[in-house]
C-alpha cells in the first residue's frame, strides 16, 4: 500500500520556492522527478483556517475555524480519520502551536508530537522561562511545577529555557531526529500517513548564520540583519519606520530560512530512503500560506488576500506524480484531501460528499477548476488586540477591521470586503496585483461578484462564533509567533 507524507512549509509563499533566486537543491530534484503545480492556492491566508481546509477539504465558511472561532470543530470529519480507518498508522509532528490538540487538529492521529515540548504534556512552563528572571523565575516554576506531572513539567521547563533555542531542537532538525527514531522503531506491516509542519519561514526570521550570506544585501552583516525590526504590528501601526533596504534584509533572511529548510526536507527524503519507504511514498510539499514582507504595505500574513499570501508552492513526488511534469491548472489545498485518498486507493464516499475539494490525481476524471476561492473571515489580530499591543492606531489601520473573500480565474482576481470595498486585478498581466481595475472594468467586477455569490450560496455555512478557551501558556507561545490575542 502507498504511504503518504504531507509536508507543510509554514509561511512559504509561491515565489520563495518555485520562482526564486534561492538555491534549493531538494526542490530542484523533486521538480525534476515529480509533478509541480504552478497555480496552487490556499483557502485562507493564515495557519488555523488554512490547515482546517487542508485536513477537511472545506473552505473556512464551511469548516468554521477562523479568528472568530479559534478551533477546528470536532464535528468536521478529516482526511486523517479516513486514513486511520483504512488501517494506516497516522503520525503528526507540529512546530506551530495552532496545529495542536488544543485547537482540534489531533483527531485521527495515532501519534501527535508537539515538537516545542521535550516530553509531551498539556502543561507548559515556557511563560515563566521567558518572562521572569532570578528568584522570581525560581518561585514561579516552583508554584506551577506540581500542576500535573512534576517530572515532565521540570524537563520541559529546562528544555524550553536552555536547549531548544540553541540547537534547533524544536525546529526542523529536531523534527527529523524524531522522525528518524520513529522510522527505526515502527511496525511496517501497515502503511503510514505522516504530517509535518515545519515552521522555519515564519516570523521571526532567525536562520543559521551560515545560510544568510548569499541572500543579504552586499555589505550587510548577519548581526546587522538581526537588528532590523521584525515586529509586524508596530510597522502596520506606523510606530516604526522601515526603509527599502530593511525589507531587502528581511527578504534575505526569509530566503535563508527557506534554503535551510530545503536542506532539512532533503534530509527527510534520505531518512525515508534509508528506511526503504521512499519508493512506496507519495511525498507532498506545500505551504499553508505565504507572507507579506513590505508587500501591499503589510508584514506577516494578515489583513490581505493578495497572492503573496494565498499563492503557495506545491510539488508532489511518487505514485502517478512522477516524470517532471508541470501543471498550470488551478488547484487548491482543499483539493489535497480527495487527491491523497485517490493516491492511496481509499474510498470514503461520506467524506468526499461533504468535502468541497476535488481530486486532481492524474487518474481522476474530475474537471479542472474554473475558479479558486479564499476567505479571511475576521481580522487576526483584532483591532482591540492591536490597540492593546501598540496603543492608539492611525485611522487608516481601522480599514483592516473587515472580512475578505476572493475569487480567482487564470486571468482575473476579485477581492471583496465586508466593508463594501472591491479590488480587481488582471493577474495575467499584473501578477503583483498593483493596479486595482475596479473603476475601469465594472462589467468584470459584476461577473466575478456574481460567481462568488453563486459559490457562497452553494453550501451551508458553519457557525463562526466563540473562541477556544486556550491556556495562558498557549497565548504566550502564539504571541511569540506574532499572533496577538
GROMACS .gro file of C-alpha atoms in nm:
model
  485
    1UNK     CA    1   0.000   0.000   0.000
    2UNK     CA    2   0.102   0.362  -0.058
    3UNK     CA    3   0.246   0.575   0.222
    4UNK     CA    4   0.159   0.944   0.238
    5UNK     CA    5   0.395   1.216   0.362
    6UNK     CA    6   0.227   1.557   0.375
    7UNK     CA    7   0.484   1.828   0.445
    8UNK     CA    8   0.380   2.188   0.514
    9UNK     CA    9   0.642   2.461   0.498
   10UNK     CA   10   0.462   2.710   0.720
   11UNK     CA   11   0.452   3.059   0.562
   12UNK     CA   12   0.618   2.956   0.233
   13UNK     CA   13   0.489   3.172  -0.050
   14UNK     CA   14   0.500   3.058  -0.410
   15UNK     CA   15   0.784   3.276  -0.529
   16UNK     CA   16   1.006   3.169  -0.238
   17UNK     CA   17   1.016   2.816  -0.379
   18UNK     CA   18   0.906   2.789  -0.741
   19UNK     CA   19   1.007   3.130  -0.878
   20UNK     CA   20   1.305   3.224  -0.668
   21UNK     CA   21   1.668   3.330  -0.666
   22UNK     CA   22   1.738   3.090  -0.380
   23UNK     CA   23   1.936   2.774  -0.450
   24UNK     CA   24   1.709   2.489  -0.347
   25UNK     CA   25   1.863   2.159  -0.448
   26UNK     CA   26   1.594   1.945  -0.282
   27UNK     CA   27   1.314   2.121  -0.464
   28UNK     CA   28   1.504   2.115  -0.791
   29UNK     CA   29   1.530   1.736  -0.765
   30UNK     CA   30   1.167   1.696  -0.658
   31UNK     CA   31   1.057   1.906  -0.955
   32UNK     CA   32   1.271   1.706  -1.195
   33UNK     CA   33   1.131   1.375  -1.068
   34UNK     CA   34   0.779   1.467  -0.954
   35UNK     CA   35   0.493   1.698  -1.052
   36UNK     CA   36   0.493   2.075  -0.994
   37UNK     CA   37   0.170   2.275  -0.963
   38UNK     CA   38   0.221   2.638  -1.060
   39UNK     CA   39  -0.130   2.761  -0.972
   40UNK     CA   40  -0.194   2.621  -0.624
   41UNK     CA   41  -0.388   2.840  -0.381
   42UNK     CA   42  -0.458   2.825  -0.009
   43UNK     CA   43  -0.815   2.873   0.108
   44UNK     CA   44  -0.708   3.119   0.381
   45UNK     CA   45  -0.404   3.339   0.449
   46UNK     CA   46  -0.303   3.208   0.791
   47UNK     CA   47  -0.236   2.883   0.971
   48UNK     CA   48  -0.552   2.787   1.159
   49UNK     CA   49  -0.815   2.817   0.883
   50UNK     CA   50  -0.576   2.706   0.611
   51UNK     CA   51  -0.493   2.380   0.791
   52UNK     CA   52  -0.863   2.336   0.857
   53UNK     CA   53  -0.915   2.342   0.482
   54UNK     CA   54  -0.619   2.114   0.421
   55UNK     CA   55  -0.748   1.846   0.661
   56UNK     CA   56  -1.118   1.869   0.579
   57UNK     CA   57  -1.133   1.967   0.212
   58UNK     CA   58  -1.364   2.251   0.316
   59UNK     CA   59  -1.339   2.628   0.297
   60UNK     CA   60  -1.340   2.843   0.610
   61UNK     CA   61  -1.709   2.930   0.588
   62UNK     CA   62  -1.788   2.560   0.583
   63UNK     CA   63  -1.546   2.419   0.843
   64UNK     CA   64  -1.583   2.719   1.077
   65UNK     CA   65  -1.230   2.775   1.208
   66UNK     CA   66  -1.121   3.139   1.189
   67UNK     CA   67  -1.015   3.431   1.405
   68UNK     CA   68  -1.380   3.449   1.513
   69UNK     CA   69  -1.382   3.086   1.630
   70UNK     CA   70  -1.030   2.972   1.702
   71UNK     CA   71  -1.080   2.596   1.693
   72UNK     CA   72  -1.115   2.336   1.421
   73UNK     CA   73  -1.457   2.184   1.509
   74UNK     CA   74  -1.476   1.823   1.624
   75UNK     CA   75  -1.787   1.776   1.411
   76UNK     CA   76  -1.590   1.824   1.088
   77UNK     CA   77  -1.451   1.495   0.951
   78UNK     CA   78  -1.086   1.493   0.848
   79UNK     CA   79  -0.885   1.310   0.587
   80UNK     CA   80  -0.662   1.186   0.871
   81UNK     CA   81  -0.956   0.991   1.012
   82UNK     CA   82  -1.012   0.839   0.668
   83UNK     CA   83  -0.655   0.711   0.663
   84UNK     CA   84  -0.680   0.585   1.022
   85UNK     CA   85  -0.999   0.396   0.935
   86UNK     CA   86  -0.812   0.236   0.645
   87UNK     CA   87  -0.556   0.088   0.889
   88UNK     CA   88  -0.287   0.349   0.824
   89UNK     CA   89  -0.051   0.448   1.101
   90UNK     CA   90  -0.119   0.820   1.137
   91UNK     CA   91   0.160   1.040   1.275
   92UNK     CA   92   0.197   1.417   1.309
   93UNK     CA   93   0.486   1.640   1.409
   94UNK     CA   94   0.382   2.002   1.457
   95UNK     CA   95   0.607   2.301   1.517
   96UNK     CA   96   0.322   2.555   1.515
   97UNK     CA   97   0.109   2.598   1.828
   98UNK     CA   98  -0.207   2.646   1.623
   99UNK     CA   99  -0.169   2.292   1.494
  100UNK     CA  100  -0.220   2.103   1.818
  101UNK     CA  101  -0.480   1.912   2.016
  102UNK     CA  102  -0.580   2.235   2.189
  103UNK     CA  103  -0.713   2.370   1.860
  104UNK     CA  104  -0.873   2.049   1.736
  105UNK     CA  105  -0.608   1.910   1.500
  106UNK     CA  106  -0.505   1.589   1.678
  107UNK     CA  107  -0.815   1.392   1.580
  108UNK     CA  108  -0.737   1.079   1.383
  109UNK     CA  109  -0.365   1.072   1.465
  110UNK     CA  110  -0.221   0.772   1.647
  111UNK     CA  111   0.076   0.989   1.746
  112UNK     CA  112   0.073   1.368   1.763
  113UNK     CA  113   0.403   1.528   1.860
  114UNK     CA  114   0.418   1.891   1.970
  115UNK     CA  115   0.781   1.950   1.888
  116UNK     CA  116   0.819   2.251   2.116
  117UNK     CA  117   0.795   2.014   2.416
  118UNK     CA  118   1.071   1.775   2.520
  119UNK     CA  119   0.816   1.545   2.689
  120UNK     CA  120   0.463   1.561   2.553
  121UNK     CA  121   0.241   1.730   2.810
  122UNK     CA  122  -0.052   1.969   2.838
  123UNK     CA  123   0.138   2.175   3.097
  124UNK     CA  124   0.396   2.425   2.969
  125UNK     CA  125   0.621   2.643   3.183
  126UNK     CA  126   0.752   2.843   2.892
  127UNK     CA  127   0.593   3.169   3.006
  128UNK     CA  128   0.795   3.174   3.327
  129UNK     CA  129   1.112   3.073   3.147
  130UNK     CA  130   1.072   3.362   2.904
  131UNK     CA  131   0.943   3.639   3.127
  132UNK     CA  132   1.091   3.603   3.475
  133UNK     CA  133   1.446   3.644   3.598
  134UNK     CA  134   1.637   3.537   3.906
  135UNK     CA  135   1.440   3.448   4.216
  136UNK     CA  136   1.107   3.533   4.050
  137UNK     CA  137   1.175   3.263   3.791
  138UNK     CA  138   1.257   3.004   4.059
  139UNK     CA  139   0.949   3.096   4.260
  140UNK     CA  140   0.723   3.087   3.951
  141UNK     CA  141   0.850   2.747   3.846
  142UNK     CA  142   0.802   2.614   4.197
  143UNK     CA  143   0.437   2.725   4.201
  144UNK     CA  144   0.349   2.552   3.873
  145UNK     CA  145   0.587   2.259   3.880
  146UNK     CA  146   0.340   2.032   4.056
  147UNK     CA  147   0.049   2.108   3.823
  148UNK     CA  148   0.024   1.767   3.652
  149UNK     CA  149   0.337   1.552   3.636
  150UNK     CA  150   0.620   1.737   3.814
  151UNK     CA  151   0.898   1.540   3.645
  152UNK     CA  152   0.757   1.604   3.297
  153UNK     CA  153   0.700   1.970   3.372
  154UNK     CA  154   1.051   2.016   3.506
  155UNK     CA  155   1.201   1.852   3.197
  156UNK     CA  156   1.000   2.075   2.964
  157UNK     CA  157   1.093   2.389   3.159
  158UNK     CA  158   1.465   2.309   3.137
  159UNK     CA  159   1.433   2.215   2.771
  160UNK     CA  160   1.245   2.533   2.681
  161UNK     CA  161   1.490   2.760   2.860
  162UNK     CA  162   1.829   2.607   2.796
  163UNK     CA  163   1.815   2.369   2.499
  164UNK     CA  164   1.563   2.412   2.222
  165UNK     CA  165   1.652   2.764   2.104
  166UNK     CA  166   2.023   2.685   2.091
  167UNK     CA  167   2.023   2.381   1.865
  168UNK     CA  168   1.707   2.399   1.651
  169UNK     CA  169   1.583   2.111   1.867
  170UNK     CA  170   1.225   2.234   1.843
  171UNK     CA  171   1.259   2.303   1.470
  172UNK     CA  172   1.332   2.110   1.153
  173UNK     CA  173   1.646   1.946   1.289
  174UNK     CA  174   1.468   1.813   1.597
  175UNK     CA  175   1.170   1.711   1.387
  176UNK     CA  176   1.386   1.499   1.158
  177UNK     CA  177   1.568   1.343   1.452
  178UNK     CA  178   1.235   1.233   1.596
  179UNK     CA  179   1.113   1.103   1.257
  180UNK     CA  180   1.435   0.902   1.221
  181UNK     CA  181   1.371   0.732   1.556
  182UNK     CA  182   1.008   0.668   1.464
  183UNK     CA  183   1.104   0.511   1.132
  184UNK     CA  184   1.355   0.285   1.309
  185UNK     CA  185   1.101   0.165   1.565
  186UNK     CA  186   0.772   0.147   1.371
  187UNK     CA  187   0.592  -0.170   1.279
  188UNK     CA  188   0.598  -0.151   0.900
  189UNK     CA  189   0.319  -0.403   0.847
  190UNK     CA  190   0.084  -0.109   0.785
  191UNK     CA  191   0.140   0.196   0.563
  192UNK     CA  192   0.170   0.540   0.720
  193UNK     CA  193   0.020   0.885   0.686
  194UNK     CA  194   0.286   1.131   0.807
  195UNK     CA  195   0.207   1.500   0.852
  196UNK     CA  196   0.479   1.755   0.934
  197UNK     CA  197   0.450   2.128   0.985
  198UNK     CA  198   0.794   2.291   0.961
  199UNK     CA  199   0.793   2.646   1.100
  200UNK     CA  200   1.123   2.795   0.982
  201UNK     CA  201   0.995   3.055   0.728
  202UNK     CA  202   0.765   3.209   0.994
  203UNK     CA  203   0.844   3.536   1.170
  204UNK     CA  204   1.078   3.592   1.342
  205UNK     CA  205   1.333   3.504   1.077
  206UNK     CA  206   1.643   3.372   1.250
  207UNK     CA  207   1.815   3.138   1.004
  208UNK     CA  208   2.151   2.980   1.086
  209UNK     CA  209   2.416   3.241   1.008
  210UNK     CA  210   2.596   3.023   0.752
  211UNK     CA  211   2.287   3.025   0.527
  212UNK     CA  212   2.242   3.400   0.514
  213UNK     CA  213   2.550   3.550   0.346
  214UNK     CA  214   2.445   3.496  -0.016
  215UNK     CA  215   2.095   3.635   0.045
  216UNK     CA  216   2.167   3.954   0.241
  217UNK     CA  217   2.234   4.283   0.059
  218UNK     CA  218   2.601   4.347  -0.006
  219UNK     CA  219   2.782   4.489   0.294
  220UNK     CA  220   2.514   4.387   0.548
  221UNK     CA  221   2.637   4.154   0.822
  222UNK     CA  222   2.431   3.889   0.998
  223UNK     CA  223   2.446   4.088   1.322
  224UNK     CA  224   2.316   4.399   1.143
  225UNK     CA  225   2.039   4.196   0.981
  226UNK     CA  226   1.926   4.071   1.320
  227UNK     CA  227   1.872   4.431   1.432
  228UNK     CA  228   1.609   4.508   1.166
  229UNK     CA  229   1.254   4.539   1.301
  230UNK     CA  230   1.055   4.217   1.273
  231UNK     CA  231   0.751   4.332   1.470
  232UNK     CA  232   0.481   4.341   1.203
  233UNK     CA  233   0.230   4.520   1.420
  234UNK     CA  234   0.440   4.825   1.506
  235UNK     CA  235   0.512   4.863   1.135
  236UNK     CA  236   0.146   4.833   1.034
  237UNK     CA  237   0.052   5.082   1.308
  238UNK     CA  238   0.315   5.329   1.177
  239UNK     CA  239   0.502   5.316   1.505
  240UNK     CA  240   0.828   5.231   1.331
  241UNK     CA  241   0.973   5.347   1.001
  242UNK     CA  242   1.128   5.090   0.771
  243UNK     CA  243   1.339   5.153   0.464
  244UNK     CA  244   1.357   4.970   0.135
  245UNK     CA  245   1.683   4.815   0.250
  246UNK     CA  246   1.520   4.694   0.571
  247UNK     CA  247   1.279   4.490   0.363
  248UNK     CA  248   1.559   4.368   0.137
  249UNK     CA  249   1.731   4.242   0.451
  250UNK     CA  250   1.414   4.072   0.576
  251UNK     CA  251   1.365   3.910   0.236
  252UNK     CA  252   1.722   3.783   0.256
  253UNK     CA  253   1.663   3.633   0.598
  254UNK     CA  254   1.337   3.478   0.475
  255UNK     CA  255   1.511   3.319   0.175
  256UNK     CA  256   1.785   3.191   0.405
  257UNK     CA  257   1.520   3.021   0.620
  258UNK     CA  258   1.379   2.860   0.305
  259UNK     CA  259   1.726   2.746   0.196
  260UNK     CA  260   1.789   2.590   0.537
  261UNK     CA  261   1.452   2.415   0.532
  262UNK     CA  262   1.515   2.289   0.179
  263UNK     CA  263   1.819   2.106   0.317
  264UNK     CA  264   1.619   1.960   0.603
  265UNK     CA  265   1.348   1.835   0.365
  266UNK     CA  266   1.624   1.671   0.164
  267UNK     CA  267   1.737   1.507   0.487
  268UNK     CA  268   1.381   1.383   0.545
  269UNK     CA  269   1.384   1.226   0.200
  270UNK     CA  270   1.709   1.047   0.280
  271UNK     CA  271   1.559   0.912   0.603
  272UNK     CA  272   1.270   0.764   0.404
  273UNK     CA  273   1.514   0.618   0.152
  274UNK     CA  274   1.728   0.460   0.425
  275UNK     CA  275   1.413   0.309   0.578
  276UNK     CA  276   1.321   0.164   0.236
  277UNK     CA  277   0.997   0.365   0.238
  278UNK     CA  278   1.067   0.629  -0.028
  279UNK     CA  279   0.964   0.427  -0.333
  280UNK     CA  280   0.627   0.349  -0.171
  281UNK     CA  281   0.558   0.706  -0.057
  282UNK     CA  282   0.363   0.992  -0.213
  283UNK     CA  283   0.564   1.289  -0.090
  284UNK     CA  284   0.378   1.623  -0.086
  285UNK     CA  285   0.547   1.954  -0.007
  286UNK     CA  286   0.343   2.273   0.007
  287UNK     CA  287   0.292   2.596   0.203
  288UNK     CA  288  -0.013   2.669   0.415
  289UNK     CA  289   0.001   3.038   0.317
  290UNK     CA  290   0.252   3.300   0.214
  291UNK     CA  291   0.396   3.617   0.365
  292UNK     CA  292   0.397   3.991   0.310
  293UNK     CA  293   0.745   4.139   0.353
  294UNK     CA  294   0.653   4.501   0.290
  295UNK     CA  295   0.424   4.395   0.003
  296UNK     CA  296   0.099   4.593  -0.008
  297UNK     CA  297   0.232   4.797   0.289
  298UNK     CA  298   0.199   4.492   0.513
  299UNK     CA  299   0.413   4.249   0.710
  300UNK     CA  300   0.327   3.899   0.832
  301UNK     CA  301   0.023   3.721   0.681
  302UNK     CA  302  -0.290   3.903   0.788
  303UNK     CA  303  -0.542   4.160   0.661
  304UNK     CA  304  -0.499   4.060   0.295
  305UNK     CA  305  -0.592   3.803   0.029
  306UNK     CA  306  -0.329   3.902  -0.223
  307UNK     CA  307  -0.133   3.628  -0.396
  308UNK     CA  308   0.165   3.698  -0.170
  309UNK     CA  309  -0.045   3.522   0.095
  310UNK     CA  310  -0.255   3.262  -0.088
  311UNK     CA  311  -0.042   3.152  -0.388
  312UNK     CA  312   0.160   2.864  -0.248
  313UNK     CA  313   0.417   2.613  -0.375
  314UNK     CA  314   0.302   2.257  -0.437
  315UNK     CA  315   0.525   1.972  -0.552
  316UNK     CA  316   0.427   1.605  -0.534
  317UNK     CA  317   0.651   1.303  -0.588
  318UNK     CA  318   0.559   0.935  -0.613
  319UNK     CA  319   0.285   0.711  -0.749
  320UNK     CA  320   0.136   0.880  -1.057
  321UNK     CA  321   0.309   1.210  -0.971
  322UNK     CA  322   0.638   1.141  -1.148
  323UNK     CA  323   0.815   1.240  -1.467
  324UNK     CA  324   0.897   1.605  -1.409
  325UNK     CA  325   0.559   1.732  -1.529
  326UNK     CA  326   0.445   2.090  -1.469
  327UNK     CA  327   0.070   2.151  -1.428
  328UNK     CA  328  -0.072   2.501  -1.468
  329UNK     CA  329  -0.436   2.417  -1.382
  330UNK     CA  330  -0.591   2.589  -1.081
  331UNK     CA  331  -0.576   2.367  -0.772
  332UNK     CA  332  -0.636   2.438  -0.404
  333UNK     CA  333  -0.512   2.298  -0.077
  334UNK     CA  334  -0.873   2.192  -0.015
  335UNK     CA  335  -0.824   1.955  -0.311
  336UNK     CA  336  -0.538   1.766  -0.147
  337UNK     CA  337  -0.759   1.551   0.078
  338UNK     CA  338  -0.952   1.377  -0.203
  339UNK     CA  339  -0.637   1.366  -0.415
  340UNK     CA  340  -0.440   1.180  -0.146
  341UNK     CA  341  -0.727   0.939  -0.087
  342UNK     CA  342  -0.717   0.860  -0.458
  343UNK     CA  343  -0.341   0.813  -0.442
  344UNK     CA  344  -0.383   0.563  -0.159
  345UNK     CA  345  -0.678   0.388  -0.324
  346UNK     CA  346  -0.906   0.466  -0.029
  347UNK     CA  347  -1.277   0.513  -0.091
  348UNK     CA  348  -1.469   0.721   0.160
  349UNK     CA  349  -1.786   0.837  -0.009
  350UNK     CA  350  -1.920   1.007   0.304
  351UNK     CA  351  -1.607   1.221   0.348
  352UNK     CA  352  -1.584   1.310  -0.020
  353UNK     CA  353  -1.952   1.404  -0.040
  354UNK     CA  354  -1.902   1.651   0.246
  355UNK     CA  355  -1.575   1.783   0.107
  356UNK     CA  356  -1.561   2.085  -0.122
  357UNK     CA  357  -1.231   1.970  -0.266
  358UNK     CA  358  -1.193   1.795  -0.599
  359UNK     CA  359  -0.926   1.538  -0.671
  360UNK     CA  360  -0.655   1.638  -0.918
  361UNK     CA  361  -0.493   1.294  -0.915
  362UNK     CA  362  -0.365   1.224  -1.270
  363UNK     CA  363  -0.604   0.928  -1.298
  364UNK     CA  364  -0.903   1.127  -1.177
  365UNK     CA  365  -1.173   1.225  -1.423
  366UNK     CA  366  -1.252   1.547  -1.232
  367UNK     CA  367  -1.279   1.858  -1.447
  368UNK     CA  368  -1.018   2.128  -1.375
  369UNK     CA  369  -1.127   2.424  -1.166
  370UNK     CA  370  -1.253   2.737  -1.333
  371UNK     CA  371  -1.212   2.940  -1.013
  372UNK     CA  372  -1.016   2.929  -0.689
  373UNK     CA  373  -1.160   3.082  -0.372
  374UNK     CA  374  -1.013   3.218  -0.050
  375UNK     CA  375  -1.162   3.363   0.267
  376UNK     CA  376  -1.046   3.578   0.556
  377UNK     CA  377  -1.344   3.572   0.790
  378UNK     CA  378  -1.217   3.801   1.066
  379UNK     CA  379  -0.908   4.015   1.130
  380UNK     CA  380  -0.630   3.849   1.330
  381UNK     CA  381  -0.525   4.029   1.540
  382UNK     CA  382  -0.842   4.224   1.602
  383UNK     CA  383  -0.824   4.599   1.629
  384UNK     CA  384  -0.869   4.564   2.006
  385UNK     CA  385  -0.572   4.328   2.033
  386UNK     CA  386  -0.365   4.558   1.813
  387UNK     CA  387  -0.455   4.860   2.027
  388UNK     CA  388  -0.353   4.667   2.338
  389UNK     CA  389  -0.015   4.592   2.181
  390UNK     CA  390   0.076   4.927   2.022
  391UNK     CA  391  -0.163   5.184   2.168
  392UNK     CA  392  -0.357   5.435   1.958
  393UNK     CA  393  -0.386   5.336   1.593
  394UNK     CA  394  -0.383   5.563   1.289
  395UNK     CA  395  -0.726   5.595   1.135
  396UNK     CA  396  -0.625   5.409   0.819
  397UNK     CA  397  -0.541   5.094   1.016
  398UNK     CA  398  -0.910   5.050   1.101
  399UNK     CA  399  -0.967   4.976   0.732
  400UNK     CA  400  -0.839   4.628   0.817
  401UNK     CA  401  -1.134   4.568   1.050
  402UNK     CA  402  -1.325   4.363   0.793
  403UNK     CA  403  -1.364   4.021   0.641
  404UNK     CA  404  -1.247   3.943   0.288
  405UNK     CA  405  -1.331   3.692   0.017
  406UNK     CA  406  -1.155   3.635  -0.313
  407UNK     CA  407  -1.236   3.461  -0.639
  408UNK     CA  408  -0.967   3.395  -0.897
  409UNK     CA  409  -0.956   3.259  -1.250
  410UNK     CA  410  -0.646   3.205  -1.458
  411UNK     CA  411  -0.653   3.569  -1.571
  412UNK     CA  412  -0.856   3.770  -1.320
  413UNK     CA  413  -0.896   3.811  -0.947
  414UNK     CA  414  -1.155   3.990  -0.736
  415UNK     CA  415  -1.119   4.062  -0.363
  416UNK     CA  416  -1.435   4.180  -0.188
  417UNK     CA  417  -1.451   4.320   0.165
  418UNK     CA  418  -1.739   4.322   0.412
  419UNK     CA  419  -1.696   4.700   0.418
  420UNK     CA  420  -1.809   4.720   0.054
  421UNK     CA  421  -1.457   4.751  -0.089
  422UNK     CA  422  -1.355   4.572  -0.408
  423UNK     CA  423  -1.020   4.510  -0.571
  424UNK     CA  424  -0.994   4.378  -0.927
  425UNK     CA  425  -0.665   4.263  -1.074
  426UNK     CA  426  -0.577   4.134  -1.417
  427UNK     CA  427  -0.330   3.885  -1.270
  428UNK     CA  428  -0.228   3.757  -1.614
  429UNK     CA  429  -0.067   4.096  -1.683
  430UNK     CA  430  -0.030   4.228  -1.327
  431UNK     CA  431   0.084   3.931  -1.114
  432UNK     CA  432   0.198   4.161  -0.832
  433UNK     CA  433  -0.157   4.299  -0.801
  434UNK     CA  434  -0.052   4.663  -0.812
  435UNK     CA  435  -0.328   4.809  -1.032
  436UNK     CA  436  -0.683   4.797  -0.899
  437UNK     CA  437  -0.905   4.798  -1.209
  438UNK     CA  438  -1.240   4.814  -1.029
  439UNK     CA  439  -1.330   5.154  -1.176
  440UNK     CA  440  -1.206   5.059  -1.524
  441UNK     CA  441  -1.376   4.720  -1.562
  442UNK     CA  442  -1.714   4.731  -1.385
  443UNK     CA  443  -1.850   4.451  -1.606
  444UNK     CA  444  -1.572   4.216  -1.492
  445UNK     CA  445  -1.636   4.312  -1.130
  446UNK     CA  446  -2.005   4.229  -1.173
  447UNK     CA  447  -1.927   3.897  -1.342
  448UNK     CA  448  -1.688   3.781  -1.070
  449UNK     CA  449  -1.911   3.903  -0.787
  450UNK     CA  450  -2.196   3.701  -0.933
  451UNK     CA  451  -1.977   3.391  -0.949
  452UNK     CA  452  -1.859   3.450  -0.592
  453UNK     CA  453  -2.217   3.486  -0.466
  454UNK     CA  454  -2.325   3.173  -0.650
  455UNK     CA  455  -2.043   2.981  -0.484
  456UNK     CA  456  -2.127   3.118  -0.137
  457UNK     CA  457  -2.492   3.017  -0.183
  458UNK     CA  458  -2.397   2.663  -0.285
  459UNK     CA  459  -2.319   2.530   0.065
  460UNK     CA  460  -2.423   2.556   0.430
  461UNK     CA  461  -2.210   2.788   0.640
  462UNK     CA  462  -2.074   2.697   0.983
  463UNK     CA  463  -2.136   2.894   1.299
  464UNK     CA  464  -1.822   3.110   1.327
  465UNK     CA  465  -1.866   3.248   1.677
  466UNK     CA  466  -1.693   3.154   2.001
  467UNK     CA  467  -1.326   3.119   2.090
  468UNK     CA  468  -1.139   2.823   2.230
  469UNK     CA  469  -1.051   2.855   2.598
  470UNK     CA  470  -0.676   2.844   2.542
  471UNK     CA  471  -0.425   2.838   2.825
  472UNK     CA  472  -0.211   3.137   2.917
  473UNK     CA  473   0.096   2.943   2.807
  474UNK     CA  474  -0.055   2.885   2.463
  475UNK     CA  475  -0.144   3.252   2.429
  476UNK     CA  476   0.214   3.344   2.517
  477UNK     CA  477   0.358   3.098   2.268
  478UNK     CA  478   0.129   3.230   1.994
  479UNK     CA  479   0.232   3.584   2.079
  480UNK     CA  480   0.593   3.475   2.039
  481UNK     CA  481   0.494   3.384   1.682
  482UNK     CA  482   0.333   3.725   1.631
  483UNK     CA  483  -0.030   3.626   1.687
  484UNK     CA  484  -0.195   3.875   1.922
  485UNK     CA  485  -0.494   3.750   2.119
   0.00000   0.00000   0.00000
